[in-house]
Each structure stands twice: as structure tokens, then as C-alpha cells.
Tab-separated table of C-alpha atoms and ligand atoms in Angstrom:
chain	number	residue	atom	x	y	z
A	688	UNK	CA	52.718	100.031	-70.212
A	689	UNK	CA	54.276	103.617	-68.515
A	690	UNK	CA	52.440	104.358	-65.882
A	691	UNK	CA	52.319	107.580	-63.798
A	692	UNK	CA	51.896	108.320	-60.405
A	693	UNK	CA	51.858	112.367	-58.646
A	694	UNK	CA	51.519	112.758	-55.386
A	695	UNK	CA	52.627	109.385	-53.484
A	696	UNK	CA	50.812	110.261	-49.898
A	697	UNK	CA	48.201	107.361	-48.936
A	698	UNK	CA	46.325	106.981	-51.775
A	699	UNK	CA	49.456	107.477	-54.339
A	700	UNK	CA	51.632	105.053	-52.174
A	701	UNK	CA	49.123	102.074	-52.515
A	702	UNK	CA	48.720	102.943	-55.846
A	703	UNK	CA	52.167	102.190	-56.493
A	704	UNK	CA	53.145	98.910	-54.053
A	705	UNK	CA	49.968	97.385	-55.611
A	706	UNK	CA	51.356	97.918	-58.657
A	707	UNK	CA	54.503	96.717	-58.207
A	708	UNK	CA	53.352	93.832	-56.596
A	709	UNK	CA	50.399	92.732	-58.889
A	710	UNK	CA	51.690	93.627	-62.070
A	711	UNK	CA	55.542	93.739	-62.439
A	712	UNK	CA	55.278	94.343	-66.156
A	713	UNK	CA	54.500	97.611	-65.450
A	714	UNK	CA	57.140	100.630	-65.524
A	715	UNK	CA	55.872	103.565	-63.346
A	716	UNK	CA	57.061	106.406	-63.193
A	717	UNK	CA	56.230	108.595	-59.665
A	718	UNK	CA	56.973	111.957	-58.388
A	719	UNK	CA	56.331	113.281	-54.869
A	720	UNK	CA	56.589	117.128	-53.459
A	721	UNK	CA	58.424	116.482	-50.141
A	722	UNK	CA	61.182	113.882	-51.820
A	723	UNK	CA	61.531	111.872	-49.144
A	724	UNK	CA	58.391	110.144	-49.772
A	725	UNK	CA	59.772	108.594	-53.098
A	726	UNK	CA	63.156	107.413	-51.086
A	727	UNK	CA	61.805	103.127	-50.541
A	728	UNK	CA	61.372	103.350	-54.302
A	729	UNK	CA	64.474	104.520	-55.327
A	730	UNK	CA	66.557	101.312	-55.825
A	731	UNK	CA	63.614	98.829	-56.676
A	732	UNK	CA	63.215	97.804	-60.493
A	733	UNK	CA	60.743	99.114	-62.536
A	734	UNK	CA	60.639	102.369	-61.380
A	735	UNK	CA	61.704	106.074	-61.955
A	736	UNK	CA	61.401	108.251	-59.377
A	737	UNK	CA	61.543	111.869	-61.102
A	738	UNK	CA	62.315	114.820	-60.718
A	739	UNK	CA	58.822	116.945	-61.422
A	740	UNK	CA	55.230	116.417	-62.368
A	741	UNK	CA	55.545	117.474	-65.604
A	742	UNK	CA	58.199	114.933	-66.271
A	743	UNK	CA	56.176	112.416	-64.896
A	744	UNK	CA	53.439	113.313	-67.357
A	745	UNK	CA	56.046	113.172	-70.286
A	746	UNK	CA	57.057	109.762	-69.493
A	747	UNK	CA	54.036	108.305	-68.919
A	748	UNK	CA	50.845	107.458	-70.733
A	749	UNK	CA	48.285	106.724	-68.377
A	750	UNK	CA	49.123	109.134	-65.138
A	751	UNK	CA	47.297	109.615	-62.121
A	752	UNK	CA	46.649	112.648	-59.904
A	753	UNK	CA	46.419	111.908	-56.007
A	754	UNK	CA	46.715	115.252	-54.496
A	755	UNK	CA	45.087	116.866	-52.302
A	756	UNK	CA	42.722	119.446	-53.358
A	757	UNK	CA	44.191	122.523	-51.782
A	758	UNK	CA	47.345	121.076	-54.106
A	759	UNK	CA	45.735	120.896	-57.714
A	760	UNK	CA	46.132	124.499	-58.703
A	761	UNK	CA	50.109	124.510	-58.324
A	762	UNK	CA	49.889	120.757	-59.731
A	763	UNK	CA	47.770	122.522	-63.153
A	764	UNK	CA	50.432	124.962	-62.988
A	765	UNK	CA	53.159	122.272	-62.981
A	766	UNK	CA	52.274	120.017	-66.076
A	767	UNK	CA	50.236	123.231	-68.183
A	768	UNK	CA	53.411	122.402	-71.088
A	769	UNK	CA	53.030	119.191	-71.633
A	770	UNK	CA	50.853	117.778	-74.521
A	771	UNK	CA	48.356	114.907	-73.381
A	772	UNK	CA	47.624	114.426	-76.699
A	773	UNK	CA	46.726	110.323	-76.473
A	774	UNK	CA	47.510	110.152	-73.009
A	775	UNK	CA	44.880	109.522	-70.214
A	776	UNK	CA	44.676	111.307	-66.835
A	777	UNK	CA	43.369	109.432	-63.704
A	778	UNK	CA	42.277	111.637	-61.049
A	779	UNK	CA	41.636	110.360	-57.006
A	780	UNK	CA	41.264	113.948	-56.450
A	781	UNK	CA	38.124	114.789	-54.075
A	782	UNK	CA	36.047	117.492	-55.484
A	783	UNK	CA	37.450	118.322	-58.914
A	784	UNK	CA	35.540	117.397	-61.738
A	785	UNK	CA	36.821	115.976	-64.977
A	786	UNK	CA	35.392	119.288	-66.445
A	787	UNK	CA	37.805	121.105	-64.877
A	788	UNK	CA	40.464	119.237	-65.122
A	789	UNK	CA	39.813	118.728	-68.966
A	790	UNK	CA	39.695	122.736	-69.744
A	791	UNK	CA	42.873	123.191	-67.331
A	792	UNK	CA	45.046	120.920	-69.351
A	793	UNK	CA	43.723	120.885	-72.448
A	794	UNK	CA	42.848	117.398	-72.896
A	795	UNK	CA	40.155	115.660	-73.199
A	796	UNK	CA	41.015	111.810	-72.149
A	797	UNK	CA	40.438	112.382	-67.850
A	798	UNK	CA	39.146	109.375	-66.000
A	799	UNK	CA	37.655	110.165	-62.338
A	800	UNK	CA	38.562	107.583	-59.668
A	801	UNK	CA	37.264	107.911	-55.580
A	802	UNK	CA	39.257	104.665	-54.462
A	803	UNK	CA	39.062	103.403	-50.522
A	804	UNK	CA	41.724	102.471	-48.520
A	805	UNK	CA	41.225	98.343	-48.707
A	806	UNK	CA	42.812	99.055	-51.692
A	807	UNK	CA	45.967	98.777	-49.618
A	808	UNK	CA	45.331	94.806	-49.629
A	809	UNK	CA	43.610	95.003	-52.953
A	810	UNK	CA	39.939	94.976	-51.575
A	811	UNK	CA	38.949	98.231	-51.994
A	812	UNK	CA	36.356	99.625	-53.733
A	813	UNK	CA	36.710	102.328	-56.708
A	814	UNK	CA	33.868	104.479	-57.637
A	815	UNK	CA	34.696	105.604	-61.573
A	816	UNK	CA	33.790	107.608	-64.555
A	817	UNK	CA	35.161	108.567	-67.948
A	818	UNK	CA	35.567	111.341	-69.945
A	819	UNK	CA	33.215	111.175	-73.568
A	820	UNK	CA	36.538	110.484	-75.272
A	821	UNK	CA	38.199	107.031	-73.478
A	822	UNK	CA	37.430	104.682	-75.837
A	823	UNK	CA	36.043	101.153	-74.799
A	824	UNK	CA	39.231	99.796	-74.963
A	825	UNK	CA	41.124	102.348	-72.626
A	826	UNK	CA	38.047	102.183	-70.254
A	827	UNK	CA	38.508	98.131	-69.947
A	828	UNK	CA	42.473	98.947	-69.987
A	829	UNK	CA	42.096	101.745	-66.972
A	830	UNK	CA	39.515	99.340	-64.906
A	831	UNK	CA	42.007	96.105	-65.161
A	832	UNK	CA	44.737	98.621	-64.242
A	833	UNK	CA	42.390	99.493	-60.972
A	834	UNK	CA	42.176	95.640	-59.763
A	835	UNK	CA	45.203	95.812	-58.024
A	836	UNK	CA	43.391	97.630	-55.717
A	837	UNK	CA	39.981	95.694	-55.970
A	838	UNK	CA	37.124	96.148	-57.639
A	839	UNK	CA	35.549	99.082	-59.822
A	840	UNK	CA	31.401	100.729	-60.235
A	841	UNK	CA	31.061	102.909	-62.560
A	842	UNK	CA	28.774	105.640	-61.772
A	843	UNK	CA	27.495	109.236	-63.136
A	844	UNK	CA	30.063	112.072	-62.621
A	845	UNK	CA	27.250	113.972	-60.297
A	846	UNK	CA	26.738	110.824	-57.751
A	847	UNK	CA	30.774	110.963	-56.986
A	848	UNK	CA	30.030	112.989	-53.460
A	849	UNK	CA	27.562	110.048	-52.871
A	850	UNK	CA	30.444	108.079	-53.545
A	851	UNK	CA	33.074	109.841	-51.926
A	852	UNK	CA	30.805	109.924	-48.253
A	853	UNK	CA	29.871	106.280	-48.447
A	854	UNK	CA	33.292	104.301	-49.759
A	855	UNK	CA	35.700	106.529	-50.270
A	856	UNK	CA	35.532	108.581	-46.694
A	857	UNK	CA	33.575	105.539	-45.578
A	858	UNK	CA	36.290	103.510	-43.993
A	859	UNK	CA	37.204	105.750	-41.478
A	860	UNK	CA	33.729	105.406	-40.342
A	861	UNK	CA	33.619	101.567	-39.621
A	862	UNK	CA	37.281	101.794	-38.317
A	863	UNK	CA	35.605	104.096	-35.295
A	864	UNK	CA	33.013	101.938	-35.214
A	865	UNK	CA	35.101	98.784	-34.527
A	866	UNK	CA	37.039	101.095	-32.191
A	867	UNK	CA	34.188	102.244	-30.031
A	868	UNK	CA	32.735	97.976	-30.083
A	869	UNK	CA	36.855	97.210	-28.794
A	870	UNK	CA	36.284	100.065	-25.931
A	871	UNK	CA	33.175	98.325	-24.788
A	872	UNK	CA	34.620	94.940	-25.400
A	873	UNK	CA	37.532	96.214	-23.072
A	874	UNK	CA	34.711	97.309	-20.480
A	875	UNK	CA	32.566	94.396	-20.091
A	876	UNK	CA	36.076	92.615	-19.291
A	877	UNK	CA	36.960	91.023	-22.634
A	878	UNK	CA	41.190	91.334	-23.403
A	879	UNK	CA	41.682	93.899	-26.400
A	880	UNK	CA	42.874	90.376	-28.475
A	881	UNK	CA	39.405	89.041	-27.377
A	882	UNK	CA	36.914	91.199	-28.289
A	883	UNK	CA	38.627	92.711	-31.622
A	884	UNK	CA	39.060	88.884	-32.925
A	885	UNK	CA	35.206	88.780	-31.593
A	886	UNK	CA	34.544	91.774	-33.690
A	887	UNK	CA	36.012	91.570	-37.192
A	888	UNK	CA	34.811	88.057	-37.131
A	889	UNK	CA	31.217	89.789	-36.460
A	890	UNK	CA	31.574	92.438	-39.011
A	891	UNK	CA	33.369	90.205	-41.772
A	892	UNK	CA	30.945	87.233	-41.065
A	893	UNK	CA	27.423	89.420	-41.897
A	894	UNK	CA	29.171	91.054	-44.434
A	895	UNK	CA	30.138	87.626	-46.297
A	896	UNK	CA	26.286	86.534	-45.389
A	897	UNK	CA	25.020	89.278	-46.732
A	898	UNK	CA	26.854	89.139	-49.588
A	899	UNK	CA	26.466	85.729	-50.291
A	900	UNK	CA	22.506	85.372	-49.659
A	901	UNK	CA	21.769	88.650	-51.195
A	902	UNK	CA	18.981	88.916	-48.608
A	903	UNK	CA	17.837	92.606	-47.255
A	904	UNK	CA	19.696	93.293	-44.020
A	905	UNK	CA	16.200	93.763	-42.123
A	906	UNK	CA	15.863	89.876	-42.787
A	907	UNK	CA	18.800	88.909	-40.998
A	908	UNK	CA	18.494	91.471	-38.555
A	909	UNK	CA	14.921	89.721	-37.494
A	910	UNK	CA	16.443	86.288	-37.488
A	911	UNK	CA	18.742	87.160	-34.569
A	912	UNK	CA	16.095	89.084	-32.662
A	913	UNK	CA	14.144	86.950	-30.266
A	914	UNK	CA	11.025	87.882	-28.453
A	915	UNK	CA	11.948	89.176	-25.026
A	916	UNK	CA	15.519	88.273	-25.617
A	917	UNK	CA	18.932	90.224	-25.590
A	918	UNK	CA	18.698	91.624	-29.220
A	919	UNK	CA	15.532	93.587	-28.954
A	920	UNK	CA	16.591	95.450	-25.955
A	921	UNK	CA	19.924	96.405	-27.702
A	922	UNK	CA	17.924	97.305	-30.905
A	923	UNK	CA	15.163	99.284	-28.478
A	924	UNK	CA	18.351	100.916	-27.093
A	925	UNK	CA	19.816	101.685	-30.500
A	926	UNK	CA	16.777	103.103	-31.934
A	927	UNK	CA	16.583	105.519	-28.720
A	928	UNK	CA	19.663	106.928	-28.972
A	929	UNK	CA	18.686	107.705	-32.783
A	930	UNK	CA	22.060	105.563	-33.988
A	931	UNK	CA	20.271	104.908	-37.376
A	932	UNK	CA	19.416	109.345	-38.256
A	933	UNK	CA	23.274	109.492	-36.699
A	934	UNK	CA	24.697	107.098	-39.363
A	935	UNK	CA	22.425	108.922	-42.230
A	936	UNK	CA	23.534	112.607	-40.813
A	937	UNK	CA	27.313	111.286	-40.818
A	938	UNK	CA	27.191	110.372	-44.661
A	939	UNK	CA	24.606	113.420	-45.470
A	940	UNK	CA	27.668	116.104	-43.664
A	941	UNK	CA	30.157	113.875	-45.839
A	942	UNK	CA	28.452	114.587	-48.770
A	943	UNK	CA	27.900	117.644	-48.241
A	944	UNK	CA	31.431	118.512	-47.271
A	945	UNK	CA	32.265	116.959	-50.517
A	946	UNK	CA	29.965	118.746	-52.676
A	947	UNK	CA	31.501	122.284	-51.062
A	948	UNK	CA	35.045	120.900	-51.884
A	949	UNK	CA	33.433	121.034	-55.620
A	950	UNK	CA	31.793	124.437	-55.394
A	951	UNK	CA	34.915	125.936	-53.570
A	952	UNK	CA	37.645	124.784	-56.390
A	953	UNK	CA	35.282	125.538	-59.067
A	954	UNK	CA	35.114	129.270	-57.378
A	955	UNK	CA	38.862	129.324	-57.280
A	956	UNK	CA	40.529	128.074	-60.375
B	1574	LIG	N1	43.044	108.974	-48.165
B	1574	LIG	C1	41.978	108.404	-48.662
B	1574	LIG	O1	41.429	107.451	-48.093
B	1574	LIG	C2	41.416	108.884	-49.966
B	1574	LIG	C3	41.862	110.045	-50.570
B	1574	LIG	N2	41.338	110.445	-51.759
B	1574	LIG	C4	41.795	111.664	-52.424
B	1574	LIG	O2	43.064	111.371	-53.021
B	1574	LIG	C5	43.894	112.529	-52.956
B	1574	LIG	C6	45.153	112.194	-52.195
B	1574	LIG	O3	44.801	111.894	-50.863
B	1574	LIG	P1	45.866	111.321	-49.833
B	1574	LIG	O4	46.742	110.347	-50.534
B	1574	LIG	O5	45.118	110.908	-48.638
B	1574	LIG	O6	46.680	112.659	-49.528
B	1574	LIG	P2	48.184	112.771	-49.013
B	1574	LIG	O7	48.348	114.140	-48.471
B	1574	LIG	O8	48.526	111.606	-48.157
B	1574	LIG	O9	49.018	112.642	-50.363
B	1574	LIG	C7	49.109	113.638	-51.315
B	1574	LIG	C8	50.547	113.695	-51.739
B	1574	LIG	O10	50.670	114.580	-52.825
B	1574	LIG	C9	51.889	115.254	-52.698
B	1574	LIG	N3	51.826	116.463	-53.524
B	1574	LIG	C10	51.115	117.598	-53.344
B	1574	LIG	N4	51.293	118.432	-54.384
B	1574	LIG	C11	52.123	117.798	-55.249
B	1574	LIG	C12	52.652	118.134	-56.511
B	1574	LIG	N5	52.365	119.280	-57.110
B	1574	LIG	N6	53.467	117.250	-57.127
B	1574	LIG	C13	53.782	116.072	-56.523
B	1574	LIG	N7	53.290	115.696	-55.328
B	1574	LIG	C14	52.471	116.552	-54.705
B	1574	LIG	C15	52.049	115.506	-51.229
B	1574	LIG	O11	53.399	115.720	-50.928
B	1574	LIG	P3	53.947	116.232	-49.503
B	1574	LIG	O12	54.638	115.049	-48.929
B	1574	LIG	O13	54.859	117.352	-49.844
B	1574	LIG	O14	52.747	116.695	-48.704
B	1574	LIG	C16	51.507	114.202	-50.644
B	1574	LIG	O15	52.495	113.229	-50.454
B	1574	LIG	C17	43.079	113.617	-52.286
B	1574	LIG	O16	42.509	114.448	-53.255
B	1574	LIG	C18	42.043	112.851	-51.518
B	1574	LIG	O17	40.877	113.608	-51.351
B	1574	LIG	C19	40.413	109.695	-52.413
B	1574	LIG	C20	39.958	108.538	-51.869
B	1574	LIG	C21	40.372	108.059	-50.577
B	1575	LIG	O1	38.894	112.903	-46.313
B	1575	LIG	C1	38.979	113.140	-47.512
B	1575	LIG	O2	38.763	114.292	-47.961
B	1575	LIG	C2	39.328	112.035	-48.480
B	1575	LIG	C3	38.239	111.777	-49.480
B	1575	LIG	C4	37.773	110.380	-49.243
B	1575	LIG	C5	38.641	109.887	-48.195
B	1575	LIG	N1	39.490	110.786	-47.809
């Protein structure tokens, strides 16, 4: 299968090592602004780097977008000639809505994608929806392309800012959260090697429990907290300081920032 890739940044570049490692049968075909970014792919097999978008899109028959948004007007511009015709677009592209992208090209096969940066060691998570017109089979073809990268929910086209504030900006969030537990770590004494291996072990251990028991976090969260012990002071503490309405505000300003992406684009184009 010809596979396309514009715009080989963060998202675009995992896109295409995951593909090249997990599924060598592939032939991809990638194109980048700023050149140098397609240079480590230049002499590896099953790959063309070329020499615009709209060759890219030529080549190709299932392509994805990962620009930034500020970038999709001159991208439009770029491939308006060619003729999608059977060909699918994927879009990573925060904020612009298969709608637009459908009436801007003139096509009418556009799959929306908000992936997560796990995907990098193919456990990320990829919020998706399809345009009417994907067939079942293209859907199932486009979702088994996307486990390179991990795994896929499908979800209504209006719940992607939801999406895009809890998975796709999401990681950021528990990166400065393990961050800020390392600092303390580091304060209380513990060597940076200490408390991180303390930490992700933490994080990646309730996760797995939680996961694997299905329970509702306030279970667990009881189990640990003894009467007059260490836990409730830390949760009294946390409560306080209003961590829980901090976490909410943080994904609320996320979505909204992502909803205003939507609005401003739409406004523009
Ligand atoms: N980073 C993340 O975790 C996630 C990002 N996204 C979304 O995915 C998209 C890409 O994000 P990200 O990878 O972080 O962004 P990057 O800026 O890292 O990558 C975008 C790339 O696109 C290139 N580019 C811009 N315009 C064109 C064009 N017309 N033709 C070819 N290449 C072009 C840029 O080239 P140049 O080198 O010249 O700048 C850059 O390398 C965004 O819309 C983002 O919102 C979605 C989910 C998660
Ligand atoms: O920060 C951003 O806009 C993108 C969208 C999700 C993750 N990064």
C-alpha cells in the first residue's frame, strides 16, 4: 500500500519510523517544508522523499496531513490540483474539521485523527472519525494502519477538542507532573535515578491496576488511605490547595483553546 506523509515534525516523524518499523511492506512516500527534516530518510528502503505536497498526494493513496494549523491554508493551496478521487486523507491537524477540509479539496474520503505522543513507542492513543463516505473496509484498513502507533476510539467529530485536551495535549500534562514529583523527590533527599524509578513505577503500577481491575479510582484511592495515617493528610493537603478544580481548569482552558483553534480557521479560510 502507498502511503503518504506531509509535514514530518513530531507527529509526522513517528508516523513514519513506526511505519517503517512495524510494517515494512509499506512504501511511503513523505514530504517536509524545511528539507532537512526528510535527510535520515533519504537512503533507507521503502521510501521517497519528494519534492512537494502535491506530489506526495499523487503518489500516494492514503496520505496524511500533520501540519500545524497556522500551515493548512498554504498546504490547501499546495495540493488544490490534484484529484483525490478514491484516495483517503488522514488529518492530525488540531482544529480543522473534516468539513473543511472536504470542501477545500474537493473530496469527500477525509479521516480525522488526534494521535498522542506514546505513539512514538506504539502506545499511544488515537482519537478518530470518518468522513460519511470511508467505507467499512477503508475504516478497518485506516485503524490497522494506526496500530503502529497504538490503539484507536472512535468518537463524534464535535467531542475531538474533548479529545484533543485530554490525550492528545494530555501528555505534556503528566510529563510536568512526573517532573514536579522528581523535584520533590530531589528535595526530600532521594537521587534523581531514585525517585523517577520510584515514580514511573507509581504511575505505571495504578495505571496497570486500574486497568486491570476496572475498579473506580475512588476505590483504590480509599484502600491506601488509613485513618490518621500519612495518606489522608496528603489528600487533606491536596484538596486545600484545590489540585482536583486545577486539573479540571487545565483540560477545560485546553479545550477551550482547541475549540478557538476551530472557530479561528473556520473564520479564515
Ligand atoms: N505534537 C503533538 O503531540 C500532537 C500534534 N498534533 C497536531 O499534529 C499537527 C502537527 O504537529 P507537530 O508534528 O507537533 O508539528 P511540527 O511543527 O513538529 O511539524 C509540522 C511539520 O510540518 C511541516 N510543514 C508545514 N507546512 C508544510 C507544507 N505545506 N508541506 C510540507 N510540510 C509542511 C513543518 O516543516 P518545517 O520544518 O518547515 O517547520 C514541520 O516539520 C498539528 O496540527 C498538531 O496540532 C496532534 C496530536 C498530538
Ligand atoms: O499543542 C497542540 O496544539 C497540539 C495538539 C495536541 C498536542 N499538541
Amino acid at each position: 500500500m502507498k502511503i503518504g506523509v506531509i509535514g514530518v515534525g513530531n507527529i509526522g516523524s513517528i508516523l513514519v519510523e513506526r511505519f517503517l518499523e512495524t510494517k515494512p511492506e509499506l512504501k511511503l512516500y513523505i514530504f517536509n517544508r524545511s528539507p532537512q527534516k526528510m535527510e535520515p530518510y533519504k537512503e533507507l528502503d521503502g521510501i521517497v522523499c519528494c519534492g512537494n505536497a502535491a506530489e506526495v498526494c499523487e503518489k500516494a493513496e492514503i496520505i496524511f496531513f500533520a501540519v500545524k494549523p497556522q500551515d493548512v491554508s498554504a498546504l490547501f493551496e499546495q495540493v488544490r490540483v490534484v484529484e483525490f478521487n478514491e484516495k483517503i486523507i488522514v488529518s492530525t491537524m488540531t482544529g480543522i474539521s473534516i468539513k473543511v477540509i472536504m470542501e477545500e479539496l474537493g473530496t469527500d474520503r477525509v479521516v480525522r485523527i488526534m494521535p498522542n505522543i506514546p505513539g512514538m513507542i506504539g502506545k499511544g492513543v488515537t482519537g478518530i472519525c470518518f468522513s460519511p463516505a470511508i467505507s467499512k473496509e477503508k475504516r478497518d484498513l485506516v485503524i490497522e494502519l494506526l496500530e503502529a502507533i497504538g490503539s484507536t476510539v472512535e468518537v463524534n467529530e464535535k467531542d475531538f477538542a474533548a479529545v484533543t485536551a485530554l490525550s492528545g495535549s494530555g501528555p505534556a500534562f503528566v510529563f510536568v507532573i512526573v517532573e514536579a514529583l522528581i523535584d520533590i523527590g530531589l528535595k526530600m533527599g532521594l537521587s534523581y535515578d531514585k525517585a523517577r524509578e520510584l515514580i514511573l513505577h507509581t504511575i505505571s503500577g495504578s495505571v496497570e491496576l486500574l486497568k486491570e481491575k476496572g475498579n473506580h479510582p475512588g476505590e483504590f484511592r480509599h484502600l491506601v488511605t488509613s485513618p490518621s495515617g500519612t495518606t489522608i493528610e496528603g489528600i487533606y493537603s491536596l484538596e486545600r490547595e484545590g489540585l482536583r478544580g486545577t486539573i479540571m481548569k487545565t483540560i477545560l482552558d485546553t479545550y477551550n483553546r482547541a475549540r478557538k483553534i476551530n472557530e479561528d480557521i473556520e473564520k479564515s479560510l
